[in-house]
Short mmCIF file of C-alpha atoms and ligand atoms in Angstrom, two decimals:
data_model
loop_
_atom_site.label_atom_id
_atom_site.label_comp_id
_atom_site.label_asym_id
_atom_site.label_seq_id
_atom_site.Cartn_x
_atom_site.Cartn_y
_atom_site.Cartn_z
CA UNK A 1 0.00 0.00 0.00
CA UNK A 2 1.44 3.49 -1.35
CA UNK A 3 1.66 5.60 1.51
CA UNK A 4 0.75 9.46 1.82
CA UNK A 5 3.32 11.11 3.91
CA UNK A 6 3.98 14.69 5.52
CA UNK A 7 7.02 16.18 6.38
CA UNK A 8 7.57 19.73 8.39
CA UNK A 9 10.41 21.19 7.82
CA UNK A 10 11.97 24.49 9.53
CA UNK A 11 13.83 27.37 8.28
CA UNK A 12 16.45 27.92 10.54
CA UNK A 13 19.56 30.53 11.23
CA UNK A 14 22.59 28.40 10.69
CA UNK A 15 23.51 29.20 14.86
CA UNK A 16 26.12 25.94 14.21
CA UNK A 17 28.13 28.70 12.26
CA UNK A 18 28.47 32.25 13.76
CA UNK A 19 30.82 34.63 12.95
CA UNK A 20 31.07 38.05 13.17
CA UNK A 21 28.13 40.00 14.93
CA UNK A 22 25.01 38.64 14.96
CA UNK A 23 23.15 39.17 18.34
CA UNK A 24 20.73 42.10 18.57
CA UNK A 25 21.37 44.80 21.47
CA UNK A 26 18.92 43.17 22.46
CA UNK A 27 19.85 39.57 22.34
CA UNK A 28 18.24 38.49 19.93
CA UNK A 29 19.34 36.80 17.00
CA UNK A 30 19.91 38.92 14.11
CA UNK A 31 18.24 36.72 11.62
CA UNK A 32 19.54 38.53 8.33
CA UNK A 33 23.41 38.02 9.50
CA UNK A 34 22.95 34.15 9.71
CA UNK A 35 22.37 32.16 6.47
CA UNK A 36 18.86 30.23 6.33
CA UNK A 37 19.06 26.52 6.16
CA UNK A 38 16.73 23.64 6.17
CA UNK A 39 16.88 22.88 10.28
CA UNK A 40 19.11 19.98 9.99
CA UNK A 41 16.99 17.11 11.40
CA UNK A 42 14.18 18.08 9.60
CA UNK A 43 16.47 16.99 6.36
CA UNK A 44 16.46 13.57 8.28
CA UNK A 45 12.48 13.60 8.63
CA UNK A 46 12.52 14.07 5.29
CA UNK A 47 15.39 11.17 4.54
CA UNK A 48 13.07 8.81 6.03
CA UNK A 49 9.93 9.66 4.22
CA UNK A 50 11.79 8.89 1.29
CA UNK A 51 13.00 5.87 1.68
CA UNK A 52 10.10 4.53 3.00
CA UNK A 53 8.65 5.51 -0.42
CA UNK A 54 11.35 3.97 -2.15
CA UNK A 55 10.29 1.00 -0.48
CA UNK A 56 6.56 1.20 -0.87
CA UNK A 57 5.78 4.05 -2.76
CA UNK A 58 3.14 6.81 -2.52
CA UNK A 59 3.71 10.52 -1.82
CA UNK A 60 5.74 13.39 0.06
CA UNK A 61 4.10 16.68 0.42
CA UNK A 62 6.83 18.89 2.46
CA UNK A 63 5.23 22.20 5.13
CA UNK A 64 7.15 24.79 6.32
CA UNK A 65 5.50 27.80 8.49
CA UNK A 66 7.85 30.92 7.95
CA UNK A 67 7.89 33.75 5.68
CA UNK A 68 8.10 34.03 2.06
CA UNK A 69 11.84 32.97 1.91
CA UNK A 70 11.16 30.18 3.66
CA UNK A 71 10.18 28.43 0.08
CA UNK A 72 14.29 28.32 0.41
CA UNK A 73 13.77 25.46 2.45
CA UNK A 74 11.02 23.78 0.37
CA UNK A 75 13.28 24.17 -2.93
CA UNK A 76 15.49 21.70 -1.13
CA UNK A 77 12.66 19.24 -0.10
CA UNK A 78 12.00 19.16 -3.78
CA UNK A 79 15.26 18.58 -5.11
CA UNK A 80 15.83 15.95 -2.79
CA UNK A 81 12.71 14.35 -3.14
CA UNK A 82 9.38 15.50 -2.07
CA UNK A 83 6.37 15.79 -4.49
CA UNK A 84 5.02 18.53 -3.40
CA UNK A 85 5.16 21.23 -1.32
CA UNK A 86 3.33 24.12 0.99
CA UNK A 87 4.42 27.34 2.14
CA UNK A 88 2.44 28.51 5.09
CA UNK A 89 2.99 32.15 5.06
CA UNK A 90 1.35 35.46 6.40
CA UNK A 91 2.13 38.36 8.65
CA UNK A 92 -0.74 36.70 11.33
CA UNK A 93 1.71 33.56 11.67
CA UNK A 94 4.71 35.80 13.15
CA UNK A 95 6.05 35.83 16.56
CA UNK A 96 4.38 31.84 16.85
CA UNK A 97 5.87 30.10 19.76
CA UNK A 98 5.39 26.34 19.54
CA UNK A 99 1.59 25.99 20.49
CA UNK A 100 0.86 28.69 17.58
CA UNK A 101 3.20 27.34 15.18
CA UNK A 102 1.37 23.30 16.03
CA UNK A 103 -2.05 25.11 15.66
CA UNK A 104 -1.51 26.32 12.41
CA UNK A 105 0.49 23.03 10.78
CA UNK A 106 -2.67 21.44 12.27
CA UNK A 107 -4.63 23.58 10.05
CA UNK A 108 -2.61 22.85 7.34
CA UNK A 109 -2.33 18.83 7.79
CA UNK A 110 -6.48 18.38 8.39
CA UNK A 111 -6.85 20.18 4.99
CA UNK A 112 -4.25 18.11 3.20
CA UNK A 113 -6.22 15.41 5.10
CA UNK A 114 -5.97 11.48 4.65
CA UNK A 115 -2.32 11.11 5.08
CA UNK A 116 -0.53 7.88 6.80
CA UNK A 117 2.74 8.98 8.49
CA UNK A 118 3.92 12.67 9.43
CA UNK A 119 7.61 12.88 9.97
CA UNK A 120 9.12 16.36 11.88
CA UNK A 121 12.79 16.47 13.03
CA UNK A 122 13.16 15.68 16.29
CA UNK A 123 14.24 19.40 17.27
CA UNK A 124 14.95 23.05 15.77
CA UNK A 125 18.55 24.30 16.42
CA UNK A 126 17.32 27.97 17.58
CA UNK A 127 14.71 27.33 19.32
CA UNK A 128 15.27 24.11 20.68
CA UNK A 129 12.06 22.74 22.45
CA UNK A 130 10.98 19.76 20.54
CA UNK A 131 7.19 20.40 21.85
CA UNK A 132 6.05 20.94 17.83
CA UNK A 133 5.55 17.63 16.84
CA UNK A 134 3.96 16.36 19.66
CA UNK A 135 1.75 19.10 20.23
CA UNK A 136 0.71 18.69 16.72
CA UNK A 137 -0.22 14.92 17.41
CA UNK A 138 -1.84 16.06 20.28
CA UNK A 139 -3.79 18.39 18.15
CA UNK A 140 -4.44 15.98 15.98
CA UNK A 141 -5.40 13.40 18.39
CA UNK A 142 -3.13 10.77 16.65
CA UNK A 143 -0.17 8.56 18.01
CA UNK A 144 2.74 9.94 18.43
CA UNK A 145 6.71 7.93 18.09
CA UNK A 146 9.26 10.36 19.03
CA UNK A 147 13.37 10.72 19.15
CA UNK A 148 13.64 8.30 16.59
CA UNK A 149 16.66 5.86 16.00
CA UNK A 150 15.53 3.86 13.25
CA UNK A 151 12.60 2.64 11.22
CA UNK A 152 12.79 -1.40 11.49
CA UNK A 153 9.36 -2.32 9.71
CA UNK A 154 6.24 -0.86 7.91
CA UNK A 155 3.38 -2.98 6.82
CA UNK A 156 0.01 -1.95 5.60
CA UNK A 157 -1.56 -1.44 8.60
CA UNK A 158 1.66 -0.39 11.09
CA UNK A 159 5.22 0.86 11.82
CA UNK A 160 7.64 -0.31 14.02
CA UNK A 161 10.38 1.58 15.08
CA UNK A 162 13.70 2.11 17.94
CA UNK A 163 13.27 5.24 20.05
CA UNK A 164 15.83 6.43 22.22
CA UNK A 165 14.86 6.51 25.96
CA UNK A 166 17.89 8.63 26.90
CA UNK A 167 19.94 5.88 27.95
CA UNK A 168 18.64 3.30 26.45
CA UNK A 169 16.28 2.51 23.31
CA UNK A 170 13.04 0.86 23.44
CA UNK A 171 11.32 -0.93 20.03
CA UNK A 172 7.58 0.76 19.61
CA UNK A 173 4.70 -0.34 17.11
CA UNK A 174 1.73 2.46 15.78
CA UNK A 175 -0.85 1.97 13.65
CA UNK A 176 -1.94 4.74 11.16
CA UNK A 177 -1.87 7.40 11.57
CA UNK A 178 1.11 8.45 12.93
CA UNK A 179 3.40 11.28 13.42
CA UNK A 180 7.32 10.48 13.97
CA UNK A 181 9.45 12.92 15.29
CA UNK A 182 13.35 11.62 13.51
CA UNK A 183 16.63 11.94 15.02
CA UNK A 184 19.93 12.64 13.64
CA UNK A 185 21.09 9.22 14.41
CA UNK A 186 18.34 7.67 12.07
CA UNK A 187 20.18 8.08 8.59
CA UNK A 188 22.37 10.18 6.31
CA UNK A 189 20.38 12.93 4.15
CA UNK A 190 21.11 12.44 0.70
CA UNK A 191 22.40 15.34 -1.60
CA UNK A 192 19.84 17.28 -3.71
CA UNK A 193 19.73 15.02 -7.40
CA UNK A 194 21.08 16.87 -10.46
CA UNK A 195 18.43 15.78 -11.98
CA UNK A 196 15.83 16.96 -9.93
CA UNK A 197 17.49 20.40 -9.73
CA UNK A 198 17.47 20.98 -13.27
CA UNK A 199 13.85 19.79 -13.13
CA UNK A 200 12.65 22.55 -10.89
CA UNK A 201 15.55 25.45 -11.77
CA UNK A 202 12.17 27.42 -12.92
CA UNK A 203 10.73 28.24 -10.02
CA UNK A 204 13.19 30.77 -8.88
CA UNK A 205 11.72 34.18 -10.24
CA UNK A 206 8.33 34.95 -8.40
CA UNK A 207 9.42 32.95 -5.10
CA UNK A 208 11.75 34.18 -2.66
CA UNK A 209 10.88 37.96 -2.84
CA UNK A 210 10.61 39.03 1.34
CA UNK A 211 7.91 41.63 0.76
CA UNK A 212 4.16 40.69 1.64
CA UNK A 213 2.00 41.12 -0.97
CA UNK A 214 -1.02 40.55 -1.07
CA UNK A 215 -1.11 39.12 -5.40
CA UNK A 216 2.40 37.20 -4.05
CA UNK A 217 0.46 35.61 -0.95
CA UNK A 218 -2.20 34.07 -2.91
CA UNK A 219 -0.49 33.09 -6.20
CA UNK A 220 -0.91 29.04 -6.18
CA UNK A 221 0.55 26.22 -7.92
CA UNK A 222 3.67 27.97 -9.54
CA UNK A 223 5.12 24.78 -11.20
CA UNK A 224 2.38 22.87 -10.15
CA UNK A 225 3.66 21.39 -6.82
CA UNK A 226 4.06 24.12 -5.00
CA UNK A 227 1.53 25.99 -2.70
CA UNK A 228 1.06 28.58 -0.84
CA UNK A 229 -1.49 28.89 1.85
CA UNK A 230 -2.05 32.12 4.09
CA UNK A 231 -5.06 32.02 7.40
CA UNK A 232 -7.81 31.86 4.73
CA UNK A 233 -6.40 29.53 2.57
CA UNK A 234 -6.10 26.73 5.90
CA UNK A 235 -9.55 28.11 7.86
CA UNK A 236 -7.51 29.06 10.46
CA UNK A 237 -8.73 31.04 14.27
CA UNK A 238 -6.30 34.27 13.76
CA UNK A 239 -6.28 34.62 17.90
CA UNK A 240 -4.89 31.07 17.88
CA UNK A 241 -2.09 32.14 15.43
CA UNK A 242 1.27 34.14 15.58
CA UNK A 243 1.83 36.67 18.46
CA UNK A 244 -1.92 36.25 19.45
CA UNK A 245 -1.74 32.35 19.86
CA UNK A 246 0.77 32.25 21.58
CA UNK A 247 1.24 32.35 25.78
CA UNK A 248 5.18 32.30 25.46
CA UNK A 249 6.18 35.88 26.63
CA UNK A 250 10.21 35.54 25.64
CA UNK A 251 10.76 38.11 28.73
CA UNK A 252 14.29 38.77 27.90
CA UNK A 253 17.06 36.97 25.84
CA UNK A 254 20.88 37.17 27.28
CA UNK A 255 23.70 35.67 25.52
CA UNK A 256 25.49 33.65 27.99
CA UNK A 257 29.35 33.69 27.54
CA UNK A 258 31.26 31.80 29.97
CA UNK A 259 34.74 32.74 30.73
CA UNK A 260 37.89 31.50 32.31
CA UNK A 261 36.74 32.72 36.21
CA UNK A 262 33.57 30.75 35.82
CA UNK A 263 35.71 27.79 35.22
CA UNK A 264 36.54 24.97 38.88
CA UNK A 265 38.63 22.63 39.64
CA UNK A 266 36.53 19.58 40.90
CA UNK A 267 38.23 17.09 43.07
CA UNK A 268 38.21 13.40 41.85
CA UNK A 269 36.53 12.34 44.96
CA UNK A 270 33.50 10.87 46.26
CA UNK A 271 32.66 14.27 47.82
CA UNK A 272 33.91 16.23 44.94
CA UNK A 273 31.32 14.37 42.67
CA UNK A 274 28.49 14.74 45.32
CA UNK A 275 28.90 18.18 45.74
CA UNK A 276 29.14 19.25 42.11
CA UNK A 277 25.99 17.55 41.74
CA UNK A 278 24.40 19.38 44.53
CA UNK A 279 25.13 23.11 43.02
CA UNK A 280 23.95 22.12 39.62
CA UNK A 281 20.86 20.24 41.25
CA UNK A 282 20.22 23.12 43.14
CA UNK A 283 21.22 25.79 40.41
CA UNK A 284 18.38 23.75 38.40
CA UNK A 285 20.97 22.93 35.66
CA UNK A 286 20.25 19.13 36.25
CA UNK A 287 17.53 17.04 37.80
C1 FAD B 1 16.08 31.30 21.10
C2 FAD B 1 14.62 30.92 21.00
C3 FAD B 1 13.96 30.40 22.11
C4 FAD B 1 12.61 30.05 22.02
N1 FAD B 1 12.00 29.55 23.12
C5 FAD B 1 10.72 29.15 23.01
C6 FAD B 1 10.06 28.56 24.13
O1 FAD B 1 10.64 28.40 25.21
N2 FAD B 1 8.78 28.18 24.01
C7 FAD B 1 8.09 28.36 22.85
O2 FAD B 1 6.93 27.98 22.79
N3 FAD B 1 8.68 28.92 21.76
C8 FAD B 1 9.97 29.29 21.83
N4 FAD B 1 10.58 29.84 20.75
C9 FAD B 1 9.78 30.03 19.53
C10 FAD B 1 9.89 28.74 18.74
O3 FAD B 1 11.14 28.70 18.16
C11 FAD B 1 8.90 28.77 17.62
O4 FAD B 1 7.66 28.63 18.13
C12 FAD B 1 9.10 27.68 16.59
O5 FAD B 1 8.27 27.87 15.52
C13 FAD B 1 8.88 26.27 17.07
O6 FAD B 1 9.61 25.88 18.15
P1 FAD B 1 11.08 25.24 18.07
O7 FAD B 1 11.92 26.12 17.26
O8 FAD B 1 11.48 24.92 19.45
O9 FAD B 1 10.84 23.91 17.24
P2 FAD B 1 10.86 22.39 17.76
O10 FAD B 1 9.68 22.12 18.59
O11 FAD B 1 12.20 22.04 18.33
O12 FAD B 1 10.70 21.72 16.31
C14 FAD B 1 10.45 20.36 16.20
C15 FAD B 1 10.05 20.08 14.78
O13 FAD B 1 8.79 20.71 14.48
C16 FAD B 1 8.77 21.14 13.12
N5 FAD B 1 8.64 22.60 13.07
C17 FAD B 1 8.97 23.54 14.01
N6 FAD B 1 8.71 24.80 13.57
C18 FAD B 1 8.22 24.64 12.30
C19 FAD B 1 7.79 25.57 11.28
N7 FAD B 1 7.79 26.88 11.49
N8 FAD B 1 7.36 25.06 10.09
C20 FAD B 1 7.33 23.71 9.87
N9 FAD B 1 7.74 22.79 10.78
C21 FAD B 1 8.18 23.25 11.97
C22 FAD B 1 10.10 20.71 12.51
O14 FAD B 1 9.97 19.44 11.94
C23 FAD B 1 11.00 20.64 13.74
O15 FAD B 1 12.10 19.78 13.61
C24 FAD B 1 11.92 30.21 20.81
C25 FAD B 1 12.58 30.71 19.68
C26 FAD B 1 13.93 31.06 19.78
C27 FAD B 1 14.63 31.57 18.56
#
């Protein structure tokens, strides 16, 4: 049985290479100083989807929430592999912390509708929760298999899989649906094909401009597989998106640099060990 498949993928800031200035007075991250990539595990959501097709065929449709360069991201979905692909964009999405940005992929997945499998990355690199994908199975009232080692079998009715526990791994069976969040560890992303690029080197000219427009927001189906959806377009409760949906307040942002005078020298003792873990216990680092 073909199998229809979802992937969410994030445009990131690539915070694995700074250089040069790119925090805010304010602390936050200055955005435009950091190239955009495809958040890396997302690239390993979307790894799996496709080799599960390659095994039993059907269809990738890949989703990213962000603004209108965000189709960046999708470009790559379809030159690695994806079928098609939706860019949820509009000034009401901004400012989403992770229940807004679930709400409105859950908009956007119940009017794809009928799909099998959703695959998100485990985790973004900036902001680093990993509460999207299960809040969006929550939302969508559907199992959920999360930090994902491996897929070990799919049938027509189920998927079986090794999640990592921490320390340890436990093996885990779902019927459809499902949504999978994927790890790192599961598999190497393969390059974008040659092939594939040259197939969709058209798309480039409308796509990728950062104003909002309103003509540019509701243009669909440039090429055919690619989408753009705005609140309308997914039926979606405005006070449930963006700024508005969301009860995350970031009250301030400080960038933490540690120097040398922060550093101590722990002894190699029993009481050495048992107090470090004290301070950070108590600190709140650990435990
Ligand atoms: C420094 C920083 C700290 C933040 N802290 C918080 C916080 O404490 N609480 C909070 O609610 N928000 C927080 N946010 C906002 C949060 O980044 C956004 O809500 C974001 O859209 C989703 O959360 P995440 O980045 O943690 O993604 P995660 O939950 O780590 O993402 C998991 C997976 O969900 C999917 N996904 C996530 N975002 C999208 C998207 N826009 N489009 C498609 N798929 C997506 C991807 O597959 C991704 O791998 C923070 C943002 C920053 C930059």
């Amino acid at each position: 049985m073909p199998l229809k498949m979802i992937v969410t993928i994030k445009q990131v800031p690539d915070t694995q290479n700074i250089s040069g200035d790119v925090m805010n007075p304010d602390g936050t991250v200055k955005r435009s100083a950091l190239p955009a990539i495809p958040n890396p595990e997302d690239l390993n959501a979307l790894e799996e989807a496709i080799k599960i097709k390659e095994t039993r065929g059907g269809a990738i449709i890949a989703v990213t929430m962000g603004p209108p360069n965000a189709v960046k991201v999708l470009k790559e979905c379809l030159y690695r592999g994806a079928d098609e692909v939706i860019l949820l964009s509009d000034r009401r999405f901004a400012g989403a912390d992770t229940l807004a940005t679930s709400y409105v992929l859950k908009c956007a997945v119940e009017k794809i509708s009928d799909f099998d499998i959703i695959l998100c990355g485990r985790q973004a690199i900036d902001g680093d929760t990993a509460q999207v994908g299960p809040q969006l199975a929550e939302k969508l009232k559907i199992n959920q298999l999360t930090n994902i080692l491996e897929v070990i079998e799919i049938n027509d009715k189920s998927i079986t899989v090794k999640r990592s526990i921490g320390n340890g791994y436990e093996i885990v069976k779902s019927k459809f649906p499902v949504l999978l969040t994927i790890t790192s560890q599961a598999n190497e992303p393969r390059s974008p094909s040659a092939k594939r690029v040259m197939a969709y080197k058209n798309i480039d000219q409308k796509m990728g401009d950062d104003s909002y427009d309103e003509t540019y927001m509701i243009s669909e189906n440039l090429a055919g597989n690619i989408k753009e959806w705005n609140v309308e377009s997914i039926d979606a409760d405005i006070a449930l998106c963006g700024l508005s949906g969301s009860p995350t307040k970031v009250k301030k942002v400080e960038s933490v640099v540690l120097t040398v005078s922060d550093a101590k020298q722990i002894p190699n003792t029993e009481t050495g060990i048992a107090d470090l873990i004290h301070e950070l216990t108590t600190q709140h680092i650990i435990g």
